[in-house]
PDB file of C-alpha atoms and ligand atoms in Angstrom:
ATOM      1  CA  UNK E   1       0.000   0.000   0.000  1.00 48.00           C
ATOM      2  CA  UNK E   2       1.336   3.448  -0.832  1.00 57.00           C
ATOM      3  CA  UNK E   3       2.207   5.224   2.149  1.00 68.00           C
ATOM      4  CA  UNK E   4       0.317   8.084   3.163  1.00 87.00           C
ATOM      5  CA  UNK E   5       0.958  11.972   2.308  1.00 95.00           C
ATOM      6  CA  UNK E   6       0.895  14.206   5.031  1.00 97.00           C
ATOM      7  CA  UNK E   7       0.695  18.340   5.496  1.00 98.00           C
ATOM      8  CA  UNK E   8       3.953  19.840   6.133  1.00 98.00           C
ATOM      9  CA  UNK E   9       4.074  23.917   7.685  1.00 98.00           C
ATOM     10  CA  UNK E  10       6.941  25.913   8.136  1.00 98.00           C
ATOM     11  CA  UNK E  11       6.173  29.466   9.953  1.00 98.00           C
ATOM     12  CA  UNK E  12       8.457  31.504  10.971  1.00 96.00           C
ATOM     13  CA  UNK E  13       9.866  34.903  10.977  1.00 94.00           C
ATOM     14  CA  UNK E  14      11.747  36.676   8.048  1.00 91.00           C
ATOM     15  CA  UNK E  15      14.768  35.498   6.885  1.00 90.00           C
ATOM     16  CA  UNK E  16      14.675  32.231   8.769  1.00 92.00           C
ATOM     17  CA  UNK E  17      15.736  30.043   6.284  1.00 92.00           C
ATOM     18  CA  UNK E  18      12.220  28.486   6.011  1.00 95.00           C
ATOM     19  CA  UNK E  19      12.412  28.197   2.129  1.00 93.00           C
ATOM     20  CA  UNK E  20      15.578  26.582   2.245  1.00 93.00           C
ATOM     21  CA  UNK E  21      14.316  24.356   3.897  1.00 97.00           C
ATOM     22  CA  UNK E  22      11.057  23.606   3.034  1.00 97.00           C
ATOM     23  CA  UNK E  23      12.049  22.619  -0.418  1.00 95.00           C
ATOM     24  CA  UNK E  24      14.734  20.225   0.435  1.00 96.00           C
ATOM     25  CA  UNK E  25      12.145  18.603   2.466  1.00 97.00           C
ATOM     26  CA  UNK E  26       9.999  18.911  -0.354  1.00 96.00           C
ATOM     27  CA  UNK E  27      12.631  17.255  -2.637  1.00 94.00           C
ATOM     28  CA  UNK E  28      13.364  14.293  -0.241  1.00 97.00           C
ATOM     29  CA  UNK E  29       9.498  13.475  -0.233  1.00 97.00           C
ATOM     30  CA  UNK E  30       8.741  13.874  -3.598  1.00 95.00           C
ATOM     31  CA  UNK E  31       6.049  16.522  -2.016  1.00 96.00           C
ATOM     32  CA  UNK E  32       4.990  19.986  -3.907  1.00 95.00           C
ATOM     33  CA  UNK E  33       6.720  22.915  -2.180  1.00 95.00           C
ATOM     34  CA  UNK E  34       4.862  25.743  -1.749  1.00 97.00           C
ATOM     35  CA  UNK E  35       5.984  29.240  -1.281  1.00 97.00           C
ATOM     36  CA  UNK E  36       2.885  31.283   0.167  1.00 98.00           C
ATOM     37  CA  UNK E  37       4.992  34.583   0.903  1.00 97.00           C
ATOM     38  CA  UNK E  38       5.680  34.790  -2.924  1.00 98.00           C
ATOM     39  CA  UNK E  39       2.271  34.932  -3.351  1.00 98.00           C
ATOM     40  CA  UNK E  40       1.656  38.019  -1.135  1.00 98.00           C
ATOM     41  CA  UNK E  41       5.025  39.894  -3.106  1.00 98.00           C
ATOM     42  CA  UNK E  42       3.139  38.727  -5.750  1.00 98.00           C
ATOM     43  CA  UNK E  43      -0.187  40.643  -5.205  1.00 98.00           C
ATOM     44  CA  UNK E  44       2.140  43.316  -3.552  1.00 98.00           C
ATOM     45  CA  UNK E  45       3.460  43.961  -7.106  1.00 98.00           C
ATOM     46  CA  UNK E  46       0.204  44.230  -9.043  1.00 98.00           C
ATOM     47  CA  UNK E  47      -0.675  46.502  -6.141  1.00 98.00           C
ATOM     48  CA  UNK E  48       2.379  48.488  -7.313  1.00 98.00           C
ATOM     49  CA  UNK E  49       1.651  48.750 -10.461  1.00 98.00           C
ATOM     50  CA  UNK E  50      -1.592  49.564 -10.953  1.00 98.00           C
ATOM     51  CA  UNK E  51      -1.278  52.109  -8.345  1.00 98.00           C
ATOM     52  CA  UNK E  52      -4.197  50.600  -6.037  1.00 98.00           C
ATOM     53  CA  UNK E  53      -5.080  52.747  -2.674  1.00 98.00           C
ATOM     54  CA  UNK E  54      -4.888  49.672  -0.229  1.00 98.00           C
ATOM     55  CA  UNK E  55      -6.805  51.369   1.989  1.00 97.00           C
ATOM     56  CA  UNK E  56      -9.762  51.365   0.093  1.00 98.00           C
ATOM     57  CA  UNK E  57     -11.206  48.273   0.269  1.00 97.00           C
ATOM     58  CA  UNK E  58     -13.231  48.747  -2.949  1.00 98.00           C
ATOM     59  CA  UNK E  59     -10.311  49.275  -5.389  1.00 98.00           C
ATOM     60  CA  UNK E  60      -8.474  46.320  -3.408  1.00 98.00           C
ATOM     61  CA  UNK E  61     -11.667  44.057  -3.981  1.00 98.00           C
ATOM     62  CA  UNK E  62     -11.521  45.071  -7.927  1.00 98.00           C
ATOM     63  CA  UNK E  63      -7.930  44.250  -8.518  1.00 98.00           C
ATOM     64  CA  UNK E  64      -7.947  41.312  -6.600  1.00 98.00           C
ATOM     65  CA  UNK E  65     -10.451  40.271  -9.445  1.00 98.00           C
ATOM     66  CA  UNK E  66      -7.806  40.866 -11.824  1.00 98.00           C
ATOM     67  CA  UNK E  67      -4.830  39.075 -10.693  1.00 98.00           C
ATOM     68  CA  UNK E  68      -3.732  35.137 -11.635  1.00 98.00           C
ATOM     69  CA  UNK E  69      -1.947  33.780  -9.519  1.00 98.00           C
ATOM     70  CA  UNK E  70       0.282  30.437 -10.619  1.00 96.00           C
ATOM     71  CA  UNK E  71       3.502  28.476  -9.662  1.00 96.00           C
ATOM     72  CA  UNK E  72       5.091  26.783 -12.454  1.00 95.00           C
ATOM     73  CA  UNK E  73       7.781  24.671 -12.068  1.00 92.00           C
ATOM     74  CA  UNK E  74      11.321  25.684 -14.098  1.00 92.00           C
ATOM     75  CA  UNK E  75      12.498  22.608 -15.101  1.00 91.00           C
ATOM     76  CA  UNK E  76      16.096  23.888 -15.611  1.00 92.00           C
ATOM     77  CA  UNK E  77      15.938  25.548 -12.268  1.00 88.00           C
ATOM     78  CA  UNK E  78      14.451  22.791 -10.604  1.00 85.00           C
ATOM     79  CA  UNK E  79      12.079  24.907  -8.893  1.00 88.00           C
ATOM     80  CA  UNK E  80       8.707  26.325  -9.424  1.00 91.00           C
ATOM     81  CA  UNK E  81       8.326  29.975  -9.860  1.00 96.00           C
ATOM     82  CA  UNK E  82       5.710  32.148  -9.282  1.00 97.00           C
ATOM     83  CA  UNK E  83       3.748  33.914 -12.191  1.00 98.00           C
ATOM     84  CA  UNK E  84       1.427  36.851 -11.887  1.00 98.00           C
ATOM     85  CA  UNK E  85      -1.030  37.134 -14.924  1.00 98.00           C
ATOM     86  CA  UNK E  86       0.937  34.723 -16.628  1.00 97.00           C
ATOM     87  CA  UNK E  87       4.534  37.035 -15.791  1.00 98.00           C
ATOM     88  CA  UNK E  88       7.374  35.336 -14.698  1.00 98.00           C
ATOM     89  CA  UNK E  89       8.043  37.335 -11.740  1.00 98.00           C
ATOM     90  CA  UNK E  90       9.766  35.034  -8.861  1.00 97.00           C
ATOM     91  CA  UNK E  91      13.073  37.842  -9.865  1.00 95.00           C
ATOM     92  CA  UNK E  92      11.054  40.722  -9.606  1.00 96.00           C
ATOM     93  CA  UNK E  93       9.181  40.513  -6.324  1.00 97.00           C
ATOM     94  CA  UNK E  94      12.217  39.807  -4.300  1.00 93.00           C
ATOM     95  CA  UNK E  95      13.442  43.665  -4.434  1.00 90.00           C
ATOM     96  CA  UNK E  96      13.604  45.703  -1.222  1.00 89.00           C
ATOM     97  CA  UNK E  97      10.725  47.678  -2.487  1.00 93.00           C
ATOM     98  CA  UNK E  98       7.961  44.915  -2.638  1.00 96.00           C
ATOM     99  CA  UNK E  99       9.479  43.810   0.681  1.00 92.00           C
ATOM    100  CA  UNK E 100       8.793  47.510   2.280  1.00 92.00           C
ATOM    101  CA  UNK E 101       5.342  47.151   1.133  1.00 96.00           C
ATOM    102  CA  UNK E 102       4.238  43.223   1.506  1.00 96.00           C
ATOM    103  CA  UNK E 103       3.487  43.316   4.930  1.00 95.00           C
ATOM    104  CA  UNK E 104       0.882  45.980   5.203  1.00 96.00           C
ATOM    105  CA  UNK E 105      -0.729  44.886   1.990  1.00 98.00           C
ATOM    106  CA  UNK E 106      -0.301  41.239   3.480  1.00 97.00           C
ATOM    107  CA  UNK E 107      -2.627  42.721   6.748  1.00 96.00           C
ATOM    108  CA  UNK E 108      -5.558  43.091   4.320  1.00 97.00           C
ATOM    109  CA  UNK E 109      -8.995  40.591   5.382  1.00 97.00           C
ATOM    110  CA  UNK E 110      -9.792  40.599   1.277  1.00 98.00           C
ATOM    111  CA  UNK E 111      -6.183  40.053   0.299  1.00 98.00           C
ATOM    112  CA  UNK E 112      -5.502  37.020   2.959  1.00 98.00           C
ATOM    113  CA  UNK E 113      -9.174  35.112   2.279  1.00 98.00           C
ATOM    114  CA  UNK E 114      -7.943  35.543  -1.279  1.00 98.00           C
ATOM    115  CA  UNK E 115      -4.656  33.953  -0.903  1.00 98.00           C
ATOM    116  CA  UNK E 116      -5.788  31.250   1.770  1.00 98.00           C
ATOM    117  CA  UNK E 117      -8.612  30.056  -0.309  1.00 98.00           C
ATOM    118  CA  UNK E 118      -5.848  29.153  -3.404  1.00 98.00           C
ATOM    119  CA  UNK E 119      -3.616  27.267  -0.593  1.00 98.00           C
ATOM    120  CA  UNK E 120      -5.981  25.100   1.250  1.00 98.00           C
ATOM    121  CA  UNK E 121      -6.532  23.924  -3.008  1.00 97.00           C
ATOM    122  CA  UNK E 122      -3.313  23.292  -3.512  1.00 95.00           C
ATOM    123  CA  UNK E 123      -2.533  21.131  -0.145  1.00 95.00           C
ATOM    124  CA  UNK E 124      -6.479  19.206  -0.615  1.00 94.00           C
ATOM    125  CA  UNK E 125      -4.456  16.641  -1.992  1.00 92.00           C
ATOM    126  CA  UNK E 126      -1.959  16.251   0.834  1.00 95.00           C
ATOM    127  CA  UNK E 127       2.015  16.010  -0.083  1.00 96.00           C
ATOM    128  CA  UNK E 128       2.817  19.272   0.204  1.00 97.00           C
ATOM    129  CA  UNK E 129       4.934  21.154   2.082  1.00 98.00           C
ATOM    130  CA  UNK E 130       4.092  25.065   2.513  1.00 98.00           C
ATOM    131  CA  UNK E 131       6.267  27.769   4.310  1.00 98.00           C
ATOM    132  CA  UNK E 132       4.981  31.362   5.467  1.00 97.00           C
ATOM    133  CA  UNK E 133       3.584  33.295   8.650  1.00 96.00           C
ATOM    134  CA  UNK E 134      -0.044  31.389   9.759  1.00 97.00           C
ATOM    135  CA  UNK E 135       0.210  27.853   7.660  1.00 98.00           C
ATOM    136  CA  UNK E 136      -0.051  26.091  10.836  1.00 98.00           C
ATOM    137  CA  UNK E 137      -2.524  28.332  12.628  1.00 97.00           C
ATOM    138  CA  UNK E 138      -4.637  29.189   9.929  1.00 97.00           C
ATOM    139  CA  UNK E 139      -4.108  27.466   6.275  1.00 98.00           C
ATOM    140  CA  UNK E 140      -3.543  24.121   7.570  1.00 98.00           C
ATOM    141  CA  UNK E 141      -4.557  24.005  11.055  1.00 98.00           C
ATOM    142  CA  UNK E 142      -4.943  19.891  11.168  1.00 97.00           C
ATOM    143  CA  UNK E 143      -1.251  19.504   9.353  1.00 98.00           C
ATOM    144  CA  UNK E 144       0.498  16.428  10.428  1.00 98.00           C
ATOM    145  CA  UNK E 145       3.816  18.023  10.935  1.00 98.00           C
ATOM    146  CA  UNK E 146       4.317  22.082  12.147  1.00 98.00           C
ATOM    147  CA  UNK E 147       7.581  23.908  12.196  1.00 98.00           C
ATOM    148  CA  UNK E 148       8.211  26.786  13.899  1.00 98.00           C
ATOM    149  CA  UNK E 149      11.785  28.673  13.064  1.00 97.00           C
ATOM    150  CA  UNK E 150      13.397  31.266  14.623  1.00 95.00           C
ATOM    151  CA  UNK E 151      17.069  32.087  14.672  1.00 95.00           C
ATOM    152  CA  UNK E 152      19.000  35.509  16.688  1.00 95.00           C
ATOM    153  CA  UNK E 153      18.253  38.607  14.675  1.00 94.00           C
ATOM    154  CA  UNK E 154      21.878  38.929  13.924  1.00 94.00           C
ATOM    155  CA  UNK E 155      22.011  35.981  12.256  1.00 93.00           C
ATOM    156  CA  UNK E 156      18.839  36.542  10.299  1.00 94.00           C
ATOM    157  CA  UNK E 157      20.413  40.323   9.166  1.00 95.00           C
ATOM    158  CA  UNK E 158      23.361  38.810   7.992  1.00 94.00           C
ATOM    159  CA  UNK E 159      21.910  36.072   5.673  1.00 90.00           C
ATOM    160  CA  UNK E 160      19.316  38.739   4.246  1.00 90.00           C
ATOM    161  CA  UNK E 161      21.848  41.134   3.701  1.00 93.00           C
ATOM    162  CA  UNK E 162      24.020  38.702   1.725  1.00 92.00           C
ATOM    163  CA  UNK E 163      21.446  37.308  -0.475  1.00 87.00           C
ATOM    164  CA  UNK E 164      19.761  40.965  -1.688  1.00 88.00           C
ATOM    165  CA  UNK E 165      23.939  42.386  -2.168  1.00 92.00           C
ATOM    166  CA  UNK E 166      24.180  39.955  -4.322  1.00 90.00           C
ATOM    167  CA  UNK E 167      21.786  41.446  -6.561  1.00 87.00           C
ATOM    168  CA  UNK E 168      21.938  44.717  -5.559  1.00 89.00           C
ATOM    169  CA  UNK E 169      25.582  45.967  -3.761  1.00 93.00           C
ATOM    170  CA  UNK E 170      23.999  49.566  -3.079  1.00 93.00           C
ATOM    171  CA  UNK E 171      22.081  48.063  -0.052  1.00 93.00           C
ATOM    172  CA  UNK E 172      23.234  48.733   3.136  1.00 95.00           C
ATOM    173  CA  UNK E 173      23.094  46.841   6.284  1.00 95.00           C
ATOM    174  CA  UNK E 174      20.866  49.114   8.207  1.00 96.00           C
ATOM    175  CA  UNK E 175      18.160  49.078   5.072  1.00 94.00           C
ATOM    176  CA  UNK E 176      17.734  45.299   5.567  1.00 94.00           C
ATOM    177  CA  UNK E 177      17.780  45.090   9.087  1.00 95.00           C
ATOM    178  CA  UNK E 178      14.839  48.202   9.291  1.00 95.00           C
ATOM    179  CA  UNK E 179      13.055  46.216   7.059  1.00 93.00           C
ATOM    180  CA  UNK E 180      13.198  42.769   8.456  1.00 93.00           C
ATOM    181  CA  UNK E 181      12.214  44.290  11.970  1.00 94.00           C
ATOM    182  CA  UNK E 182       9.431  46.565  10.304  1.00 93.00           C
ATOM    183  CA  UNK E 183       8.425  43.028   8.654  1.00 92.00           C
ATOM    184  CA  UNK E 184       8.664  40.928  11.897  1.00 93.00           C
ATOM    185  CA  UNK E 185       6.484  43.800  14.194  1.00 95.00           C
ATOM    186  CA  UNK E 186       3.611  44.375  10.914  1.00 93.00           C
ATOM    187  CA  UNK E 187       3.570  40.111  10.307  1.00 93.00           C
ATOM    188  CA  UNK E 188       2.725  39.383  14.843  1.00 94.00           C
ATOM    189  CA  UNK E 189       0.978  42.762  15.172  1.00 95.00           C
ATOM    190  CA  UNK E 190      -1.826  42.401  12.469  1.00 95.00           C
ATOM    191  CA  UNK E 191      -5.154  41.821  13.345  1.00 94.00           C
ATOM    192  CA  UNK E 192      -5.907  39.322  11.068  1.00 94.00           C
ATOM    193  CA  UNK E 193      -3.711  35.928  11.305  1.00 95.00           C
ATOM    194  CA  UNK E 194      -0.704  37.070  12.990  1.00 95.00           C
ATOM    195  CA  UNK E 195       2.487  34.887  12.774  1.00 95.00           C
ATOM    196  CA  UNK E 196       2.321  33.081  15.923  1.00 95.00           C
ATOM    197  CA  UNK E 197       3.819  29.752  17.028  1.00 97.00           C
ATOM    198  CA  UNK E 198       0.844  27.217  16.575  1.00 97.00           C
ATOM    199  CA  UNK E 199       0.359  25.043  19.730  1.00 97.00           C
ATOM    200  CA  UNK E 200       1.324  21.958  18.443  1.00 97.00           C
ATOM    201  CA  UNK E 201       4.049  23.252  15.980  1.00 98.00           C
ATOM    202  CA  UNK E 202       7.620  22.121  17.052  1.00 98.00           C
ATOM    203  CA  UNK E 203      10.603  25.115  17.423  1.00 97.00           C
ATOM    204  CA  UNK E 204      13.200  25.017  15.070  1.00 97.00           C
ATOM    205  CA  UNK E 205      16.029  27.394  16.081  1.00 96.00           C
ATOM    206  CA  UNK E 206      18.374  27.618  13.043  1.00 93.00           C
ATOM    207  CA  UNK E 207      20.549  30.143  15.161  1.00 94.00           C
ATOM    208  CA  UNK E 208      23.994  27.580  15.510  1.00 93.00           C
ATOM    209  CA  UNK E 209      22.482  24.599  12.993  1.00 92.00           C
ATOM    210  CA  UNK E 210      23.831  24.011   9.644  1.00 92.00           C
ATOM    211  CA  UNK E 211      21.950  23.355   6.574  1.00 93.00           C
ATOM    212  CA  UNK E 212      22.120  19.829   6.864  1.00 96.00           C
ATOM    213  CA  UNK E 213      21.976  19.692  10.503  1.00 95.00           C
ATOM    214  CA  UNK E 214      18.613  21.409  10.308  1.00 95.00           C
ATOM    215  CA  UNK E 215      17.533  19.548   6.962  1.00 97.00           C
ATOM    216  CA  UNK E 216      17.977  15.903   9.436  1.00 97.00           C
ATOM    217  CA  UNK E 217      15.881  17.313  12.033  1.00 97.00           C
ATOM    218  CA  UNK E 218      13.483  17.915   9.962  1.00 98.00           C
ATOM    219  CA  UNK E 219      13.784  15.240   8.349  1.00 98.00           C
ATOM    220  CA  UNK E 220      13.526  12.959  11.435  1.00 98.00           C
ATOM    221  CA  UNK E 221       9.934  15.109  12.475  1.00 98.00           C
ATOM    222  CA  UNK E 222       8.662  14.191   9.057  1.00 98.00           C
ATOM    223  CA  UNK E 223       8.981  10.564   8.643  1.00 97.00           C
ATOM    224  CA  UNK E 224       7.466  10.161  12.146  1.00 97.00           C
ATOM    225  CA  UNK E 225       4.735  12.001  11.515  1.00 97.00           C
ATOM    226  CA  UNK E 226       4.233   9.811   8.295  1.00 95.00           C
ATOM    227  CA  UNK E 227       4.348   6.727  10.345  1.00 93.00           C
ATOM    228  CA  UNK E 228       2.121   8.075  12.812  1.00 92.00           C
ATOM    229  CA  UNK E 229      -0.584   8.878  10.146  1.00 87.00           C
ATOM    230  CA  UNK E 230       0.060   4.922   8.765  1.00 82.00           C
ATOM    231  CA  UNK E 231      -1.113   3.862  11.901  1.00 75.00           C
TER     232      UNK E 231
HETATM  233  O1   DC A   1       8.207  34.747   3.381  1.00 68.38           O
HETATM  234  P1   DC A   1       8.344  36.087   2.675  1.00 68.38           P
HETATM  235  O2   DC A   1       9.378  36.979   3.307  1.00 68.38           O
HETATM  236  O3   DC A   1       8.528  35.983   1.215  1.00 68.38           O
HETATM  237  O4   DC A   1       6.919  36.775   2.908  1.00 68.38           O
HETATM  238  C1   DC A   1       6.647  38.069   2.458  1.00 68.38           C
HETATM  239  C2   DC A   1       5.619  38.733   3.341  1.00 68.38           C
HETATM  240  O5   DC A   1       4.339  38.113   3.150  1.00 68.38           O
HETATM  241  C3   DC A   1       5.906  38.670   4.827  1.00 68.38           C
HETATM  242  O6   DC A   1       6.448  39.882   5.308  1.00 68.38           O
HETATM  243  C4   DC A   1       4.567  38.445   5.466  1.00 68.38           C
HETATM  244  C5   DC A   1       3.669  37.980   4.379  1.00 68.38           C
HETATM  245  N1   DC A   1       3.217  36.599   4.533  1.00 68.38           N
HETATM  246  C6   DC A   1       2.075  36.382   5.265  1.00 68.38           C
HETATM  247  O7   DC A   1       1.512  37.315   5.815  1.00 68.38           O
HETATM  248  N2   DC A   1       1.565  35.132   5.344  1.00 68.38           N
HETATM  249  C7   DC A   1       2.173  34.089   4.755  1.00 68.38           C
HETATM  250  N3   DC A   1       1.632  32.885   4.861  1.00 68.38           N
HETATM  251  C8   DC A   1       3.366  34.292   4.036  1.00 68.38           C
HETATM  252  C9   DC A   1       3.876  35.566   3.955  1.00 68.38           C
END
C-alpha cells in the first residue's frame, strides 16, 4: 500500500531560512513545495503597479479580481516559480521595495481570504509542504507536521543582507535590518492571522544549525509524523 501523504508547515519569521528548507524537504518526499509569501510579493506587485489605494477596500476588492496567480515549475531551475497574470516574476518581487510594502498589503482581510482560499486547493491533496507566517494556525490548522523557526536577529540580518547584495551591492546593512524588523512587528501585530507559534508546531532554532543539521531534524519530524498517520 502506498504510504500516506501528510501536510507539512513551516512558519516563521523573516529570513529564517524556512524556504531553504522547506524545499529540500519537499525534494526528499517527492512533495509539492509551496511558497505562500511569494504569493503576497506577488499581489504586492500588481498593487504596485496599478497604483491601487490599499486602503480602500473597494479598489483592493476590484484588482484582486484581476490578478492570476500560478507556480510553475522551471524545469532547468528545478524549482517552481511564481507567475502573476501569466509574468514570470519570482526575480522581480524579491526587491527591497515589494518587501517595504508586503506586509501591510499582506494585513488586508480581502487580500488574505484571497490567498488562503488558493492554498488550502493546492494542499487538498496532501504532499505538500508550505512555508509562510499562519500555515499552521490558519491554512492548515490539522497539518500532520508544524515547524516553527526562529534564529538571533543577527544571524537573520546577515543572511538577508548577503542574499539581496548579491543582486543589488547599493544596499546597506541598516536598510535590511529596518526592514526585516518593520516586517517581523507588521507580520505578529496584524489583526488578522498574525504569525504566531501554533500550539502543536515544534521550534526550530536555526541560530547555531547548519543546513544539513537542520535539513535531518526535519527530516527525522517528518517521517514520524508519516508513520504516525500509517497507523
Ligand atoms: O516569506 P516572505 O518573506 O517571502 O513573505 C513576504 C511577506 O508576506 C511577509 O512579510 C509576510 C507575508 N506573509 C504572510 O503574511 N503570510 C504568509 N503565509 C506568508 C507571507
Amino acid at each position: 500500500m502506498a504510504a500516506k501523504k501528510i501536510v507539512i508547515t513551516i512558519d516563521g519569521w523573516s529570513s529564517c531560512g524556512k524556504s531553504t528548507l522547506a524545499k529540500r524537504l519537499a525534494k526528499e518526499l517527492g512533495y509539492v513545495y509551496v511558497d505562500s509569501g511569494a504569493m503576497y510579493r506577488a499581489i504586492t506587485l500588481y498593487f504596485i503597479r496599478a497604483d491601487v489605494d490599499i486602503h480602500k477596500k473597494k479598489e483592493v476588492v476590484a484588482a484582486l479580481k484581476d490578478i492570476n496567480l500560478e507556480f510553475i515549475f522551471n524545469e532547468a531551475a528545478q524549482r517552481s516559480e511564481m507567475y502573476l497574470n501569466e509574468e514570470n516574476v519570482e526575480f522581480v518581487i524579491r526587491d527591497l521595495l515589494i518587501a517595504e510594502k508586503v506586509s501591510d498589503v499582506a494585513a488586508i482581510k480581502e487580500v488574505r481570504e484571497f490567498a488562503v482560499a488558493q492554498q488550502q486547493k493546492m494542499g487538498a491533496r496532501k504532499g505538500i509542504v508550505m512555508d509562510g507566517r499562519d500555515i499552521g494556525t490558519v491554512v492548515f490548522p490539522h497539518a500532520e507536521l508544524k515547524i516553527f523557526m526562529t534564529a538571533d536577529n543577527a544571524v537573520r540580518v546577515e543572511r538577508r543582507f548577503k542574499e539581496l547584495y548579491a543582486k543589488n551591492p547599493n544596499i546597506s546593512i541598516e536598510e535590511v535590518k529596518n526592514n526585516l524588523e518593520m516586517r517581523d512587528y507588521i507580520d505578529s501585530h496584524r489583526e488578522i492571522s498574525p504569525l504566531r507559534k501554533a500550539d502543536d508546531a515544534v521550534e526550530l532554532d536555526n541560530t547555531n544549525l547548519t543546513e544539513d543539521g537542520q535539513f535531518r531534524k526535519a527530516l527525522e519530524w517528518a517521517l514520524q509524523a508519516k508513520k504516525a498517520k500509517a497507523h
